[in-house]
PDB file of C-alpha atoms in Angstrom:
ATOM      1  CA  UNK A  24       1.532  -4.500   1.684  1.00  0.00           C
ATOM      2  CA  UNK A  25       2.832  -2.168   4.470  1.00  0.00           C
ATOM      3  CA  UNK A  26       0.222   0.270   6.284  1.00  0.00           C
ATOM      4  CA  UNK A  27       1.044   3.745   5.139  1.00  0.00           C
ATOM      5  CA  UNK A  28       0.325   6.630   8.104  1.00  0.00           C
ATOM      6  CA  UNK A  29       1.044  10.215   7.009  1.00  0.00           C
ATOM      7  CA  UNK A  30       1.904  11.908   9.238  1.00  0.00           C
ATOM      8  CA  UNK A  31       1.938  16.263   9.897  1.00  0.00           C
ATOM      9  CA  UNK A  32       3.374  17.467  12.721  1.00  0.00           C
ATOM     10  CA  UNK A  33       5.643  19.972  13.204  1.00  0.00           C
ATOM     11  CA  UNK A  34       8.034  18.648  16.663  1.00  0.00           C
ATOM     12  CA  UNK A  35      10.681  16.986  15.721  1.00  0.00           C
ATOM     13  CA  UNK A  36      11.532  14.888  18.026  1.00  0.00           C
ATOM     14  CA  UNK A  37       7.645  14.490  18.440  1.00  0.00           C
ATOM     15  CA  UNK A  38       7.690  13.294  15.191  1.00  0.00           C
ATOM     16  CA  UNK A  39      11.310  10.783  14.579  1.00  0.00           C
ATOM     17  CA  UNK A  40      10.050   9.324  18.393  1.00  0.00           C
ATOM     18  CA  UNK A  41       6.257   8.147  15.690  1.00  0.00           C
ATOM     19  CA  UNK A  42       8.274   7.796  13.743  1.00  0.00           C
ATOM     20  CA  UNK A  43      10.395   5.214  14.463  1.00  0.00           C
ATOM     21  CA  UNK A  44       8.357   3.776  15.993  1.00  0.00           C
ATOM     22  CA  UNK A  45       5.475   2.946  13.924  1.00  0.00           C
ATOM     23  CA  UNK A  46       7.674   1.246  11.951  1.00  0.00           C
ATOM     24  CA  UNK A  47       8.662  -0.888  14.061  1.00  0.00           C
ATOM     25  CA  UNK A  48       5.456  -2.168  14.116  1.00  0.00           C
ATOM     26  CA  UNK A  49       5.533  -2.241   9.994  1.00  0.00           C
ATOM     27  CA  UNK A  50       3.736   0.534   9.202  1.00  0.00           C
ATOM     28  CA  UNK A  51       5.223   2.753   6.290  1.00  0.00           C
ATOM     29  CA  UNK A  52       4.924   5.804   7.272  1.00  0.00           C
ATOM     30  CA  UNK A  53       5.712   9.753   5.371  1.00  0.00           C
ATOM     31  CA  UNK A  54       6.455  12.408   8.210  1.00  0.00           C
ATOM     32  CA  UNK A  55       6.002  15.749   7.729  1.00  0.00           C
ATOM     33  CA  UNK A  56       6.699  19.001   9.363  1.00  0.00           C
ATOM     34  CA  UNK A  57       4.596  21.363   7.346  1.00  0.00           C
ATOM     35  CA  UNK A  58       0.182  22.037   6.101  1.00  0.00           C
ATOM     36  CA  UNK A  59       1.822  22.433   2.509  1.00  0.00           C
ATOM     37  CA  UNK A  60       4.016  19.449   2.130  1.00  0.00           C
ATOM     38  CA  UNK A  61       1.186  17.744   3.979  1.00  0.00           C
ATOM     39  CA  UNK A  62      -0.820  18.781   1.037  1.00  0.00           C
ATOM     40  CA  UNK A  63       1.222  17.812  -1.477  1.00  0.00           C
ATOM     41  CA  UNK A  64       1.791  14.656  -0.538  1.00  0.00           C
ATOM     42  CA  UNK A  65      -2.253  13.474   0.263  1.00  0.00           C
ATOM     43  CA  UNK A  66      -2.394  14.354  -3.730  1.00  0.00           C
ATOM     44  CA  UNK A  67       0.660  11.924  -3.917  1.00  0.00           C
ATOM     45  CA  UNK A  68      -0.315   8.894  -2.309  1.00  0.00           C
ATOM     46  CA  UNK A  69      -2.970   6.823  -0.595  1.00  0.00           C
ATOM     47  CA  UNK A  70      -2.378   7.026   3.431  1.00  0.00           C
ATOM     48  CA  UNK A  71      -4.546   4.305   5.020  1.00  0.00           C
ATOM     49  CA  UNK A  72      -4.654   6.334   8.032  1.00  0.00           C
ATOM     50  CA  UNK A  73      -3.742  10.053   9.123  1.00  0.00           C
ATOM     51  CA  UNK A  74      -2.323  11.895  12.139  1.00  0.00           C
ATOM     52  CA  UNK A  75      -3.197  15.450  12.020  1.00  0.00           C
ATOM     53  CA  UNK A  76      -0.922  17.280  14.054  1.00  0.00           C
ATOM     54  CA  UNK A  77      -3.243  20.510  14.914  1.00  0.00           C
ATOM     55  CA  UNK A  78      -1.462  23.859  15.060  1.00  0.00           C
ATOM     56  CA  UNK A  79       1.643  23.235  11.931  1.00  0.00           C
ATOM     57  CA  UNK A  80       2.948  25.711   9.846  1.00  0.00           C
ATOM     58  CA  UNK A  81       0.778  25.789   6.447  1.00  0.00           C
ATOM     59  CA  UNK A  82      -2.570  24.985   6.491  1.00  0.00           C
ATOM     60  CA  UNK A  83      -3.137  23.907  10.001  1.00  0.00           C
ATOM     61  CA  UNK A  84      -4.349  20.284  10.770  1.00  0.00           C
ATOM     62  CA  UNK A  85      -7.711  21.168  10.519  1.00  0.00           C
ATOM     63  CA  UNK A  86      -7.393  23.055   7.961  1.00  0.00           C
ATOM     64  CA  UNK A  87      -6.074  19.956   5.466  1.00  0.00           C
ATOM     65  CA  UNK A  88      -8.539  18.252   7.271  1.00  0.00           C
ATOM     66  CA  UNK A  89     -11.880  20.030   6.042  1.00  0.00           C
ATOM     67  CA  UNK A  90     -10.577  20.711   2.501  1.00  0.00           C
ATOM     68  CA  UNK A  91      -9.722  16.667   2.384  1.00  0.00           C
ATOM     69  CA  UNK A  92     -12.915  15.468   2.967  1.00  0.00           C
ATOM     70  CA  UNK A  93     -14.861  17.968   0.561  1.00  0.00           C
ATOM     71  CA  UNK A  94     -12.769  16.167  -1.882  1.00  0.00           C
ATOM     72  CA  UNK A  95     -14.348  12.889  -0.760  1.00  0.00           C
ATOM     73  CA  UNK A  96     -10.957  11.726   0.918  1.00  0.00           C
ATOM     74  CA  UNK A  97     -11.934   9.171   3.827  1.00  0.00           C
ATOM     75  CA  UNK A  98      -8.597   8.276   4.722  1.00  0.00           C
ATOM     76  CA  UNK A  99      -9.387   7.689   9.058  1.00  0.00           C
ATOM     77  CA  UNK A 100      -7.636  10.661  10.644  1.00  0.00           C
ATOM     78  CA  UNK A 101      -6.534  11.242  14.243  1.00  0.00           C
ATOM     79  CA  UNK A 102      -5.945  14.535  16.173  1.00  0.00           C
ATOM     80  CA  UNK A 103      -2.860  15.080  17.477  1.00  0.00           C
ATOM     81  CA  UNK A 104      -2.101  17.762  19.747  1.00  0.00           C
ATOM     82  CA  UNK A 105      -1.931  19.642  23.593  1.00  0.00           C
ATOM     83  CA  UNK A 106      -5.489  21.110  23.296  1.00  0.00           C
ATOM     84  CA  UNK A 107      -7.908  20.122  25.347  1.00  0.00           C
ATOM     85  CA  UNK A 108     -10.845  22.344  25.349  1.00  0.00           C
ATOM     86  CA  UNK A 109     -14.232  21.318  24.374  1.00  0.00           C
ATOM     87  CA  UNK A 110     -14.477  23.835  21.904  1.00  0.00           C
ATOM     88  CA  UNK A 111     -11.692  22.503  20.583  1.00  0.00           C
ATOM     89  CA  UNK A 112     -12.593  19.098  20.303  1.00  0.00           C
ATOM     90  CA  UNK A 113     -16.234  19.739  18.484  1.00  0.00           C
ATOM     91  CA  UNK A 114     -14.167  21.664  15.336  1.00  0.00           C
ATOM     92  CA  UNK A 115     -11.679  18.506  14.850  1.00  0.00           C
ATOM     93  CA  UNK A 116     -14.698  16.099  14.985  1.00  0.00           C
ATOM     94  CA  UNK A 117     -16.323  18.682  13.357  1.00  0.00           C
ATOM     95  CA  UNK A 118     -13.313  18.526  10.741  1.00  0.00           C
ATOM     96  CA  UNK A 119     -13.470  14.628  10.250  1.00  0.00           C
ATOM     97  CA  UNK A 120     -11.155  13.594  12.547  1.00  0.00           C
ATOM     98  CA  UNK A 121     -11.943  10.121  13.745  1.00  0.00           C
ATOM     99  CA  UNK A 122     -10.762  10.687  16.505  1.00  0.00           C
ATOM    100  CA  UNK A 123      -8.444  12.853  18.780  1.00  0.00           C
ATOM    101  CA  UNK A 124      -5.842  11.730  21.242  1.00  0.00           C
ATOM    102  CA  UNK A 125      -3.861  14.560  23.255  1.00  0.00           C
ATOM    103  CA  UNK A 126      -0.310  15.495  24.198  1.00  0.00           C
ATOM    104  CA  UNK A 127       1.519  13.610  26.130  1.00  0.00           C
ATOM    105  CA  UNK A 128       0.782  10.411  25.253  1.00  0.00           C
ATOM    106  CA  UNK A 129       1.667   6.640  24.607  1.00  0.00           C
ATOM    107  CA  UNK A 130       3.009   5.211  21.913  1.00  0.00           C
ATOM    108  CA  UNK A 131       1.147   1.841  22.870  1.00  0.00           C
ATOM    109  CA  UNK A 132      -2.207   3.977  22.808  1.00  0.00           C
ATOM    110  CA  UNK A 133      -0.958   5.003  19.652  1.00  0.00           C
ATOM    111  CA  UNK A 134      -0.899   2.347  17.593  1.00  0.00           C
ATOM    112  CA  UNK A 135      -4.509   0.698  19.455  1.00  0.00           C
ATOM    113  CA  UNK A 136      -6.198   3.769  18.119  1.00  0.00           C
ATOM    114  CA  UNK A 137      -4.513   3.277  14.620  1.00  0.00           C
ATOM    115  CA  UNK A 138      -5.083  -0.129  14.350  1.00  0.00           C
ATOM    116  CA  UNK A 139      -8.606   0.350  15.486  1.00  0.00           C
ATOM    117  CA  UNK A 140     -10.106   2.941  12.905  1.00  0.00           C
ATOM    118  CA  UNK A 141      -8.052   0.755   9.905  1.00  0.00           C
ATOM    119  CA  UNK A 142      -8.631  -2.157  11.233  1.00  0.00           C
ATOM    120  CA  UNK A 143     -12.906  -0.514  10.841  1.00  0.00           C
ATOM    121  CA  UNK A 144     -11.880   1.394   7.736  1.00  0.00           C
ATOM    122  CA  UNK A 145     -10.939  -1.999   5.913  1.00  0.00           C
ATOM    123  CA  UNK A 146     -13.997  -3.339   7.074  1.00  0.00           C
ATOM    124  CA  UNK A 147     -16.128  -0.626   5.497  1.00  0.00           C
ATOM    125  CA  UNK A 148     -14.367  -0.693   2.618  1.00  0.00           C
ATOM    126  CA  UNK A 149     -14.605  -4.638   2.235  1.00  0.00           C
ATOM    127  CA  UNK A 150     -16.729  -4.398  -0.948  1.00  0.00           C
ATOM    128  CA  UNK A 151     -15.469  -5.613  -3.843  1.00  0.00           C
ATOM    129  CA  UNK A 152     -15.432  -3.823  -6.969  1.00  0.00           C
ATOM    130  CA  UNK A 153     -16.421  -4.566 -10.461  1.00  0.00           C
ATOM    131  CA  UNK A 154     -13.727  -4.246 -13.146  1.00  0.00           C
ATOM    132  CA  UNK A 155     -16.497  -7.396 -15.516  1.00  0.00           C
ATOM    133  CA  UNK A 156     -19.313  -8.544 -13.498  1.00  0.00           C
ATOM    134  CA  UNK A 157     -20.157 -11.204 -16.981  1.00  0.00           C
ATOM    135  CA  UNK A 158     -17.024 -12.058 -16.575  1.00  0.00           C
ATOM    136  CA  UNK A 159     -16.868 -11.991 -12.644  1.00  0.00           C
ATOM    137  CA  UNK A 160     -14.236  -9.922 -12.246  1.00  0.00           C
ATOM    138  CA  UNK A 161     -13.339  -7.641  -8.464  1.00  0.00           C
ATOM    139  CA  UNK A 162     -11.121  -6.306  -7.243  1.00  0.00           C
ATOM    140  CA  UNK A 163     -10.462  -5.643  -3.188  1.00  0.00           C
ATOM    141  CA  UNK A 164      -8.500  -2.041  -3.363  1.00  0.00           C
ATOM    142  CA  UNK A 165      -7.832  -2.957   0.444  1.00  0.00           C
ATOM    143  CA  UNK A 166      -6.806  -6.594  -0.005  1.00  0.00           C
ATOM    144  CA  UNK A 167      -4.839  -6.133  -3.126  1.00  0.00           C
ATOM    145  CA  UNK A 168      -6.679  -9.079  -3.954  1.00  0.00           C
ATOM    146  CA  UNK A 169      -8.103  -9.967  -7.822  1.00  0.00           C
ATOM    147  CA  UNK A 170     -11.052 -12.296  -8.214  1.00  0.00           C
ATOM    148  CA  UNK A 171     -10.720 -14.421 -11.366  1.00  0.00           C
ATOM    149  CA  UNK A 172     -14.156 -16.403 -10.933  1.00  0.00           C
ATOM    150  CA  UNK A 173     -13.583 -19.428  -8.711  1.00  0.00           C
ATOM    151  CA  UNK A 174      -9.673 -17.899  -8.492  1.00  0.00           C
ATOM    152  CA  UNK A 175      -8.340 -15.433  -6.480  1.00  0.00           C
ATOM    153  CA  UNK A 176      -5.015 -13.337  -7.378  1.00  0.00           C
ATOM    154  CA  UNK A 177      -2.722 -11.535  -4.740  1.00  0.00           C
ATOM    155  CA  UNK A 178      -1.164  -8.805  -7.184  1.00  0.00           C
ATOM    156  CA  UNK A 179       2.064  -7.470  -6.346  1.00  0.00           C
ATOM    157  CA  UNK A 180       3.214  -3.746  -5.032  1.00  0.00           C
ATOM    158  CA  UNK A 181       3.269  -1.837  -8.268  1.00  0.00           C
ATOM    159  CA  UNK A 182       0.527  -3.589 -10.340  1.00  0.00           C
ATOM    160  CA  UNK A 183      -2.132  -3.375  -6.542  1.00  0.00           C
ATOM    161  CA  UNK A 184      -1.960   0.769  -6.582  1.00  0.00           C
ATOM    162  CA  UNK A 185      -1.410   0.346 -10.314  1.00  0.00           C
ATOM    163  CA  UNK A 186      -5.283  -0.947 -10.760  1.00  0.00           C
ATOM    164  CA  UNK A 187      -6.065   1.280  -8.052  1.00  0.00           C
ATOM    165  CA  UNK A 188      -5.831   4.447  -9.978  1.00  0.00           C
ATOM    166  CA  UNK A 189      -7.012   2.797 -12.830  1.00  0.00           C
ATOM    167  CA  UNK A 190     -10.375   1.507 -10.376  1.00  0.00           C
ATOM    168  CA  UNK A 191      -9.336   5.821  -8.880  1.00  0.00           C
ATOM    169  CA  UNK A 192     -10.161   7.574 -12.421  1.00  0.00           C
ATOM    170  CA  UNK A 193     -12.364   4.448 -14.862  1.00  0.00           C
ATOM    171  CA  UNK A 194     -12.741   6.299 -18.021  1.00  0.00           C
ATOM    172  CA  UNK A 195     -10.356   8.605 -17.673  1.00  0.00           C
ATOM    173  CA  UNK A 196      -6.780   9.714 -19.548  1.00  0.00           C
ATOM    174  CA  UNK A 197      -4.311   8.612 -16.893  1.00  0.00           C
ATOM    175  CA  UNK A 198      -0.254  10.895 -18.080  1.00  0.00           C
ATOM    176  CA  UNK A 199       2.640   8.754 -17.567  1.00  0.00           C
ATOM    177  CA  UNK A 200       3.508  11.597 -14.877  1.00  0.00           C
ATOM    178  CA  UNK A 201       0.900  10.876 -12.821  1.00  0.00           C
ATOM    179  CA  UNK A 202       1.124   6.807 -12.667  1.00  0.00           C
ATOM    180  CA  UNK A 203       4.641   7.065 -11.631  1.00  0.00           C
ATOM    181  CA  UNK A 204       4.479   9.265  -8.755  1.00  0.00           C
ATOM    182  CA  UNK A 205       1.392   7.372  -8.335  1.00  0.00           C
ATOM    183  CA  UNK A 206       3.307   3.399  -7.792  1.00  0.00           C
ATOM    184  CA  UNK A 207       6.348   4.428  -7.693  1.00  0.00           C
ATOM    185  CA  UNK A 208       7.409   5.730  -4.140  1.00  0.00           C
ATOM    186  CA  UNK A 209       9.878   8.961  -3.989  1.00  0.00           C
ATOM    187  CA  UNK A 210      13.664   6.755  -3.448  1.00  0.00           C
ATOM    188  CA  UNK A 211      12.527   4.675  -6.355  1.00  0.00           C
ATOM    189  CA  UNK A 212      12.932   5.805 -10.933  1.00  0.00           C
ATOM    190  CA  UNK A 213       9.646   5.631 -11.759  1.00  0.00           C
ATOM    191  CA  UNK A 214      10.570   3.321 -16.021  1.00  0.00           C
ATOM    192  CA  UNK A 215       8.434   3.924 -18.895  1.00  0.00           C
ATOM    193  CA  UNK A 216       9.589  -0.402 -19.747  1.00  0.00           C
ATOM    194  CA  UNK A 217       8.862  -1.551 -16.425  1.00  0.00           C
ATOM    195  CA  UNK A 218       5.277   0.109 -15.889  1.00  0.00           C
ATOM    196  CA  UNK A 219       4.945  -1.302 -19.477  1.00  0.00           C
ATOM    197  CA  UNK A 220       5.692  -4.688 -18.050  1.00  0.00           C
ATOM    198  CA  UNK A 221       2.760  -4.533 -14.568  1.00  0.00           C
ATOM    199  CA  UNK A 222       0.218  -2.634 -17.598  1.00  0.00           C
ATOM    200  CA  UNK A 223       0.534  -5.839 -19.839  1.00  0.00           C
ATOM    201  CA  UNK A 224       0.018  -8.016 -16.042  1.00  0.00           C
ATOM    202  CA  UNK A 225      -3.347  -6.432 -15.868  1.00  0.00           C
ATOM    203  CA  UNK A 226      -4.534  -6.359 -18.952  1.00  0.00           C
ATOM    204  CA  UNK A 227      -3.709 -10.728 -19.019  1.00  0.00           C
ATOM    205  CA  UNK A 228      -6.004 -11.276 -15.445  1.00  0.00           C
ATOM    206  CA  UNK A 229      -8.153  -8.735 -16.407  1.00  0.00           C
ATOM    207  CA  UNK A 230      -8.109  -8.907 -20.529  1.00  0.00           C
ATOM    208  CA  UNK A 231      -5.790  -6.527 -22.411  1.00  0.00           C
ATOM    209  CA  UNK A 232      -9.096  -4.971 -24.304  1.00  0.00           C
ATOM    210  CA  UNK A 233     -10.398  -3.350 -20.461  1.00  0.00           C
ATOM    211  CA  UNK A 234      -6.242  -0.763 -20.331  1.00  0.00           C
ATOM    212  CA  UNK A 235      -6.698   1.643 -23.413  1.00  0.00           C
ATOM    213  CA  UNK A 236      -3.680   3.333 -24.434  1.00  0.00           C
ATOM    214  CA  UNK A 237      -3.399   6.205 -26.226  1.00  0.00           C
ATOM    215  CA  UNK A 238      -0.285   7.548 -27.516  1.00  0.00           C
ATOM    216  CA  UNK A 239       1.319   9.708 -26.505  1.00  0.00           C
ATOM    217  CA  UNK A 240      -0.751  10.498 -23.282  1.00  0.00           C
ATOM    218  CA  UNK A 241      -1.883   7.613 -21.078  1.00  0.00           C
ATOM    219  CA  UNK A 242      -4.192   5.603 -20.241  1.00  0.00           C
ATOM    220  CA  UNK A 243      -7.292   4.486 -18.895  1.00  0.00           C
ATOM    221  CA  UNK A 244      -9.444   1.735 -18.201  1.00  0.00           C
ATOM    222  CA  UNK A 245     -12.975   1.290 -19.275  1.00  0.00           C
ATOM    223  CA  UNK A 246     -16.087   1.030 -17.404  1.00  0.00           C
ATOM    224  CA  UNK A 247     -17.552  -2.822 -16.422  1.00  0.00           C
ATOM    225  CA  UNK A 248     -19.872  -4.330 -18.417  1.00  0.00           C
ATOM    226  CA  UNK A 249     -22.295  -5.171 -16.551  1.00  0.00           C
TER     227      UNK A 249
END
């Protein structure tokens, strides 16, 4: 699964340059130009890294990250900015940034910083999430690997996204529209038949009783057995 990047940069040339470079390096990039669009994408999508310019229309990078951190977002973030005062640097880290890169910068340097933060994040979040402790069913949301006893299964992209969503909202009913936004890309067409197939595949692996269907409401993942 390609690491997913949110890039917030209102300089069109720089935005396009960084996007093309990262895509060549194997990253999936959502390139945005204003804070409001970034807010919406953060609500809809899980990212591996955030690249945030400070001076953008709408909520600026500082405001966007500070608010996201208050809501529990832990995704690593790098500020991209031409500001270089110590006050700006302190403000950036105070708002929740993990790193800070000043314009102009070498694309290779940006890539190295991204790779370092993603590896660190994966290491910090390498613990498996319990789905059923008695049956020894665990899931690593970063590798997409499902452990069932002594067996390991690498989930498909959609099943992995779906299970991550269920685990994040465990015990809550998730409506179909939220699921569509979370596991289908903007240029893909959601399908209720396909969703039923992904649900069926997960139920075969973790147990039919784990994912409850509520008619006209959606689905929910029940709490793990202890």
